[in-house]
Amino acid sequence: MKYPVPKPTAPVNTTAPSSLANRGMAFEALLNTTNDAYRQQGLAVIHKKPTPIHVIHIANKGSESYIDKAFFEQPSTTDYNGVYRGHYIDFEAKETRNKTSFPLGNIHHHQIEHLRSITLHGGIGFILINFSQLTTVYLIPAHALCEFVDAHPRSSLPLEWIKEKGTVVPLGYTIPVPYLLIVDQLFFK
Amino acid sequence: MKYPVPKPTAPVNTTAPSSLANRGMAFEALLNTTNDAYRQQGLAVIHKKPTPIHVIHIANKGSESYIDKAFFEQPSTTDYNGVYRGHYIDFEAKETRNKTSFPLGNIHHHQIEHLRSITLHGGIGFILINFSQLTTVYLIPAHALCEFVDAHPRSSLPLEWIKEKGTVVPLGYTIPVPYLLIVDQLFFK
């Protein structure tokens, strides 16, 4: 007697979601979820820095006091830093709808210089670029980025160059953007 | 014939200012100057994180747009972090007018837990306490602080304990609070 063999179905918890955009979360939110998971698992302590805001005036209305005039400031460093396996980690995360390149105008010059000095001081520096239309996140080490910028200032990183110098970060569910897998490969060989 | 011998006068650039308070700068400003100098000298890349602010509303008046309702948030981590000699550095800076102890109520519990986990991940964590009335800044390693807090929650750090477990940071002019001298002694022996 032959029992019917069930057809394979998609596992409930796949490791590669079809699209970051489809999941209705911004790249920043996915990175915050990732960093929360890394902290909870005791793997790393990495936080997003607060957005710098220049406070001009604070209102006092009765018992309530709040900021009633303030401006967003340019960040002087990157957005994320922390400690992993005893090492200093520092990175910037960017998103683009472009499909063939990443315009360097999206990263401030002083952020690139910050990453350069992190590398010079023995820290681990990189950028993460989410090509939202390609559903692909690349990790690009700071030293490669700085080399490119020195040779081609005010340019764009071509996707071909990114594929050569960068590494794809496989996307997941519990840990949406598990970039430390790539950090392990590149910096802890 | 005897020439008059000039009386000794104070050198123009002493290394130990009589009082931080007398110099009209807040402790935070002195630490920012210190970190700027460390960066310019290529010694370390350490920044103060921006104060977290929760933005509620942004006003658009003509071409100008600014935040017209926002609140200060509790910081979830410490104020300062960065990289020094390839290592992750993380610290909180506090000031007190007390002369005999430092009340632990001045540090949030989650900041102490943050420093604990930094230490567990191989980072260098500590607090700097400026006893403004004593003109003395102490560096206290995170592991000593955590040990004390575990044994005496919701208490104060007695000055005697701080003198035993902490190290005085000698104050200077070009580098007002040269805490990396003490980091060298304690963590890079």
Coordinates of C-alpha atoms in Angstrom, one line a residue:
Chain A
M1 CA 0.0 0.0 0.0
K2 CA 1.3 3.4 -1.0
Y3 CA 0.8 6.4 1.3
P4 CA 0.5 9.7 -0.4
V5 CA 3.6 11.7 -0.1
P6 CA 2.9 15.3 0.9
K7 CA 4.1 17.8 -1.5
P8 CA 6.9 20.0 -0.2
T9 CA 5.6 23.3 1.1
A10 CA 7.4 26.5 1.9
P11 CA 8.8 26.4 5.4
V12 CA 7.0 28.6 7.8
N13 CA 10.1 30.4 8.7
T14 CA 12.2 31.0 5.6
T15 CA 15.6 32.6 5.9
A16 CA 15.3 34.8 2.8
P17 CA 12.3 37.1 2.7
S18 CA 11.3 38.1 -0.8
S19 CA 11.6 41.8 -0.2
L20 CA 12.6 44.0 2.6
A21 CA 10.2 46.6 1.2
N22 CA 7.3 44.1 1.2
R23 CA 7.7 43.6 4.9
G24 CA 6.6 47.2 5.5
M25 CA 9.6 48.1 7.6
A26 CA 12.2 50.7 6.8
F27 CA 15.9 49.6 6.6
E28 CA 16.6 51.4 9.8
A29 CA 13.9 49.5 11.7
L30 CA 15.3 46.2 10.4
L31 CA 18.7 47.2 11.6
N32 CA 17.3 48.1 15.0
T33 CA 15.6 44.7 15.2
T34 CA 18.8 43.1 14.2
N35 CA 20.8 44.9 16.9
D36 CA 18.2 44.2 19.5
A37 CA 18.4 40.5 18.7
Y38 CA 22.2 40.6 18.8
R39 CA 22.1 42.2 22.2
Q40 CA 19.5 39.8 23.5
Q41 CA 21.6 36.8 22.3
G42 CA 24.6 38.3 23.9
L43 CA 26.5 38.4 20.6
A44 CA 27.2 42.1 20.4
V45 CA 26.3 45.5 21.9
I46 CA 25.6 47.8 18.9
H47 CA 23.3 50.7 19.1
K48 CA 22.1 53.4 16.7
K49 CA 23.1 56.8 17.8
P50 CA 20.4 59.4 18.4
T51 CA 19.8 61.9 15.6
P52 CA 21.6 65.1 16.6
I53 CA 19.1 67.9 17.3
H54 CA 20.0 71.5 18.1
V55 CA 17.6 72.7 20.7
I56 CA 16.8 76.5 20.5
H57 CA 14.0 76.9 23.0
I58 CA 12.1 75.0 25.7
A59 CA 8.6 76.0 26.5
N60 CA 7.2 75.8 30.0
K61 CA 3.4 75.5 30.1
G62 CA 2.2 74.8 33.6
S63 CA 3.8 71.6 34.8
E64 CA 4.6 70.5 31.3
S65 CA 7.9 71.5 29.6
Y66 CA 8.8 70.6 26.1
I67 CA 11.1 71.7 23.2
D68 CA 9.2 74.1 21.0
K69 CA 12.0 75.2 18.7
A70 CA 14.8 72.9 17.5
F71 CA 16.6 71.9 14.3
F72 CA 18.0 68.7 12.9
E73 CA 21.8 68.8 12.7
Q74 CA 24.2 67.0 10.4
P75 CA 25.6 63.9 12.1
S76 CA 29.3 64.2 12.6
T77 CA 29.9 60.5 12.7
T78 CA 28.2 57.3 11.5
D79 CA 24.8 56.1 12.8
Y80 CA 25.9 52.8 14.4
N81 CA 28.7 51.7 16.7
G82 CA 29.4 49.3 19.4
V83 CA 31.5 46.3 20.5
Y84 CA 31.7 42.8 18.9
R85 CA 34.1 40.0 20.0
G86 CA 36.1 42.6 21.8
H87 CA 36.5 44.8 18.8
Y88 CA 35.1 48.3 18.0
I89 CA 32.5 48.2 15.2
D90 CA 31.3 51.3 13.4
F91 CA 29.1 51.6 10.3
E92 CA 26.7 53.7 8.3
A93 CA 23.5 52.3 6.7
K94 CA 22.1 53.6 3.5
E95 CA 19.3 52.8 1.2
T96 CA 18.8 53.5 -2.5
R97 CA 16.2 52.9 -5.1
N98 CA 18.9 53.0 -7.8
K99 CA 19.5 49.7 -9.6
T100 CA 22.9 50.2 -11.1
S101 CA 24.9 52.4 -8.7
F102 CA 25.0 54.1 -5.3
P103 CA 25.5 57.9 -5.5
L104 CA 28.2 59.0 -3.1
G105 CA 26.3 62.2 -2.5
N106 CA 24.2 60.0 -0.1
I107 CA 27.1 59.8 2.3
H108 CA 28.6 62.9 3.9
H109 CA 32.3 63.4 3.3
H110 CA 33.0 63.6 7.0
Q111 CA 31.3 60.3 7.6
I112 CA 33.7 58.7 5.1
E113 CA 36.6 60.4 6.8
H114 CA 35.3 59.1 10.1
L115 CA 35.2 55.5 8.8
R116 CA 38.8 56.0 7.5
S117 CA 40.0 57.1 10.9
I118 CA 38.2 54.2 12.5
T119 CA 40.1 51.8 10.3
L120 CA 43.4 53.6 11.1
H121 CA 42.7 53.1 14.8
G122 CA 42.2 49.4 14.4
G123 CA 38.4 49.4 14.5
I124 CA 36.1 47.6 12.1
G125 CA 34.4 50.0 9.8
F126 CA 32.0 49.5 6.9
I127 CA 28.8 50.7 5.1
L128 CA 25.7 48.7 4.5
I129 CA 23.8 49.6 1.3
N130 CA 20.2 48.4 0.8
F131 CA 19.4 48.3 -2.9
S132 CA 15.6 48.3 -2.2
Q133 CA 14.6 47.6 -5.8
L134 CA 17.1 44.6 -6.0
T135 CA 16.2 43.2 -2.5
T136 CA 19.9 43.1 -1.8
V137 CA 22.0 44.4 1.0
Y138 CA 25.8 44.8 0.5
L139 CA 28.4 45.2 3.2
I140 CA 31.4 47.3 1.9
P141 CA 34.5 47.5 4.1
A142 CA 35.7 51.1 4.9
H143 CA 39.1 50.6 3.4
A144 CA 37.6 49.7 0.0
L145 CA 35.2 52.6 0.2
C146 CA 38.0 55.0 1.0
E147 CA 40.2 53.7 -1.8
F148 CA 37.3 54.3 -4.3
V149 CA 36.5 57.8 -2.9
D150 CA 40.2 58.8 -3.1
A151 CA 40.3 57.7 -6.8
H152 CA 36.9 58.9 -7.8
P153 CA 35.7 61.8 -5.6
R154 CA 32.0 63.0 -6.1
S155 CA 31.1 59.9 -8.1
S156 CA 28.9 56.9 -7.7
L157 CA 29.8 53.4 -6.6
P158 CA 28.9 51.3 -9.6
L159 CA 27.0 48.1 -8.8
E160 CA 29.7 46.1 -10.5
W161 CA 32.3 47.6 -8.2
I162 CA 30.1 46.9 -5.2
K163 CA 29.6 43.3 -6.3
E164 CA 33.4 42.9 -6.5
K165 CA 34.4 44.8 -3.3
G166 CA 31.4 44.2 -1.2
T167 CA 29.6 41.1 0.2
V168 CA 25.9 40.3 0.1
V169 CA 24.3 40.1 3.5
P170 CA 21.8 37.2 3.4
L171 CA 18.4 38.4 4.9
G172 CA 16.6 36.6 7.6
Y173 CA 13.5 36.8 9.9
T174 CA 14.6 36.6 13.5
I175 CA 17.7 38.6 12.6
P176 CA 16.6 40.6 9.6
V177 CA 20.0 41.9 8.4
P178 CA 22.6 39.5 10.0
Y179 CA 25.6 41.6 9.0
L180 CA 27.8 40.1 11.7
L181 CA 28.0 36.9 9.6
I182 CA 29.8 38.9 7.0
V183 CA 31.9 40.7 9.6
D184 CA 33.0 37.3 10.8
Q185 CA 34.0 36.3 7.2
L186 CA 35.9 39.5 6.4
F187 CA 37.4 40.6 9.7
F188 CA 37.9 37.5 11.8
K189 CA 39.4 35.0 9.4
Chain B
M1 CA 77.3 95.1 43.0
K2 CA 74.2 92.9 43.6
Y3 CA 71.5 92.6 41.0
P4 CA 68.0 92.0 42.3
V5 CA 66.9 88.4 41.8
P6 CA 63.5 88.2 40.3
K7 CA 61.0 86.3 42.5
P8 CA 59.7 83.1 41.0
T9 CA 56.3 83.5 39.3
A10 CA 53.7 81.0 38.3
P11 CA 54.5 79.4 34.9
V12 CA 52.2 80.6 32.1
N13 CA 51.0 77.2 31.3
T14 CA 50.6 75.0 34.4
T15 CA 49.5 71.4 34.0
A16 CA 47.2 71.3 37.0
P17 CA 44.5 74.0 36.9
S18 CA 43.3 75.0 40.4
S19 CA 39.7 74.2 39.7
L20 CA 37.6 73.0 36.8
A21 CA 34.8 75.2 38.0
N22 CA 37.0 78.3 38.1
R23 CA 37.6 77.9 34.4
G24 CA 34.0 78.5 33.6
M25 CA 33.5 75.4 31.6
A26 CA 31.1 72.5 32.4
F27 CA 32.6 69.1 32.8
E28 CA 31.0 68.0 29.5
A29 CA 32.7 70.9 27.6
L30 CA 36.0 69.9 29.1
L31 CA 35.5 66.3 27.9
N32 CA 34.5 67.5 24.4
T33 CA 37.7 69.5 24.3
T34 CA 39.6 66.5 25.5
N35 CA 38.1 64.2 22.8
D36 CA 38.7 66.8 20.1
A37 CA 42.3 67.0 21.1
Y38 CA 42.6 63.2 21.1
R39 CA 41.1 63.1 17.6
Q40 CA 43.4 65.9 16.3
Q41 CA 46.4 64.2 17.7
G42 CA 45.4 60.9 16.1
L43 CA 45.3 59.2 19.5
A44 CA 41.7 58.0 19.6
V45 CA 38.3 58.5 18.0
I46 CA 35.8 59.1 20.8
H47 CA 32.6 61.1 20.5
K48 CA 29.8 62.2 22.8
K49 CA 26.5 60.7 21.5
P50 CA 23.8 63.2 20.8
T51 CA 21.1 63.6 23.5
P52 CA 18.1 61.5 22.4
I53 CA 15.1 63.6 21.6
H54 CA 11.6 62.3 20.6
V55 CA 10.3 64.5 17.9
I56 CA 6.5 64.9 17.9
H57 CA 5.9 67.6 15.3
I58 CA 7.7 69.6 12.6
A59 CA 6.4 73.0 11.6
N60 CA 6.6 74.3 8.0
K61 CA 6.5 78.0 7.9
G62 CA 7.2 79.2 4.3
S63 CA 10.6 77.9 3.3
E64 CA 11.6 77.3 6.9
S65 CA 10.9 74.0 8.6
Y66 CA 11.8 73.3 12.3
I67 CA 10.8 71.0 15.1
D68 CA 8.1 72.7 17.2
K69 CA 7.2 69.9 19.6
A70 CA 9.7 67.4 21.0
F71 CA 10.7 65.9 24.3
F72 CA 14.0 64.8 25.8
E73 CA 14.3 61.0 26.2
Q74 CA 16.2 58.9 28.6
P75 CA 19.5 57.8 27.1
S76 CA 19.6 54.0 26.8
T77 CA 23.4 53.8 26.8
T78 CA 26.3 55.9 28.1
D79 CA 27.3 59.3 26.7
Y80 CA 30.7 58.5 25.2
N81 CA 32.2 55.8 23.1
G82 CA 34.7 55.2 20.4
V83 CA 38.0 53.4 19.6
Y84 CA 41.4 53.6 21.2
R85 CA 44.4 51.5 20.3
G86 CA 42.1 49.1 18.5
H87 CA 39.8 48.7 21.5
Y88 CA 36.3 49.7 22.1
I89 CA 36.0 52.4 24.8
D90 CA 32.7 53.3 26.5
F91 CA 32.1 55.6 29.4
E92 CA 29.7 57.8 31.3
A93 CA 30.7 61.1 32.8
K94 CA 29.1 62.5 36.0
E95 CA 29.5 65.5 38.2
T96 CA 28.7 66.0 41.9
R97 CA 29.0 68.8 44.4
N98 CA 29.0 66.2 47.2
K99 CA 32.3 65.9 49.0
T100 CA 32.1 62.5 50.6
S101 CA 30.2 60.2 48.2
F102 CA 28.6 59.9 44.8
P103 CA 24.9 59.0 44.9
L104 CA 24.1 56.1 42.6
G105 CA 20.8 57.7 41.8
N106 CA 22.8 59.9 39.4
I107 CA 23.4 57.0 37.1
H108 CA 20.5 55.1 35.5
H109 CA 20.4 51.4 36.2
H110 CA 20.4 50.6 32.5
Q111 CA 23.5 52.6 32.0
I112 CA 25.3 50.5 34.6
E113 CA 23.9 47.3 32.9
H114 CA 25.2 48.7 29.6
L115 CA 28.7 49.1 31.1
R116 CA 28.5 45.6 32.5
S117 CA 27.7 44.1 29.1
I118 CA 30.5 46.2 27.4
T119 CA 32.9 44.6 29.9
L120 CA 31.5 41.1 29.1
H121 CA 32.1 41.7 25.4
G122 CA 35.7 42.7 25.9
G123 CA 35.3 46.4 25.7
I124 CA 36.8 49.0 28.0
G125 CA 34.1 50.5 30.2
F126 CA 34.3 53.0 33.1
I127 CA 32.8 56.1 34.6
L128 CA 34.4 59.5 35.2
I129 CA 33.2 61.3 38.3
N130 CA 34.0 65.0 38.7
F131 CA 33.9 66.0 42.4
S132 CA 33.6 69.7 41.6
Q133 CA 34.1 70.8 45.2
L134 CA 37.2 68.7 45.5
T135 CA 38.6 69.6 42.1
T136 CA 39.2 65.9 41.5
V137 CA 38.1 63.6 38.7
Y138 CA 38.2 59.9 39.3
L139 CA 38.1 57.1 36.7
I140 CA 36.3 54.0 38.1
P141 CA 36.4 50.8 36.0
A142 CA 33.0 49.3 35.1
H143 CA 33.8 45.9 36.8
A144 CA 34.4 47.6 40.1
L145 CA 31.3 49.7 39.8
C146 CA 29.2 46.7 38.9
E147 CA 30.6 44.7 41.9
F148 CA 29.7 47.6 44.2
V149 CA 26.2 48.0 42.7
D150 CA 25.5 44.2 43.0
A151 CA 26.5 44.3 46.7
H152 CA 24.9 47.7 47.6
P153 CA 22.0 48.5 45.3
R154 CA 20.4 52.0 45.5
S155 CA 23.3 53.3 47.6
S156 CA 26.1 55.8 47.2
L157 CA 29.7 55.3 46.3
P158 CA 31.7 56.4 49.4
L159 CA 34.6 58.6 48.6
E160 CA 36.9 56.2 50.5
W161 CA 35.7 53.4 48.2
I162 CA 36.3 55.6 45.1
K163 CA 39.8 56.4 46.3
E164 CA 40.5 52.7 46.7
K165 CA 38.9 51.4 43.5
G166 CA 39.3 54.4 41.2
T167 CA 42.2 56.4 39.9
V168 CA 42.6 60.2 39.9
V169 CA 42.8 61.7 36.4
P170 CA 45.4 64.5 36.5
L171 CA 43.9 67.7 34.9
G172 CA 45.6 69.6 32.2
Y173 CA 45.2 72.6 29.8
T174 CA 45.6 71.4 26.2
I175 CA 43.9 68.1 27.2
P176 CA 41.7 69.2 30.1
V177 CA 40.8 65.7 31.3
P178 CA 43.4 63.3 30.0
Y179 CA 41.6 60.1 31.0
L180 CA 43.4 57.9 28.4
L181 CA 46.5 58.2 30.6
I182 CA 44.6 56.2 33.2
V183 CA 43.2 53.9 30.6
D184 CA 46.7 53.1 29.6
Q185 CA 47.7 52.3 33.2
L186 CA 44.6 50.2 34.0
F187 CA 43.8 48.4 30.7
F188 CA 47.0 48.2 28.7
K189 CA 49.5 47.0 31.3

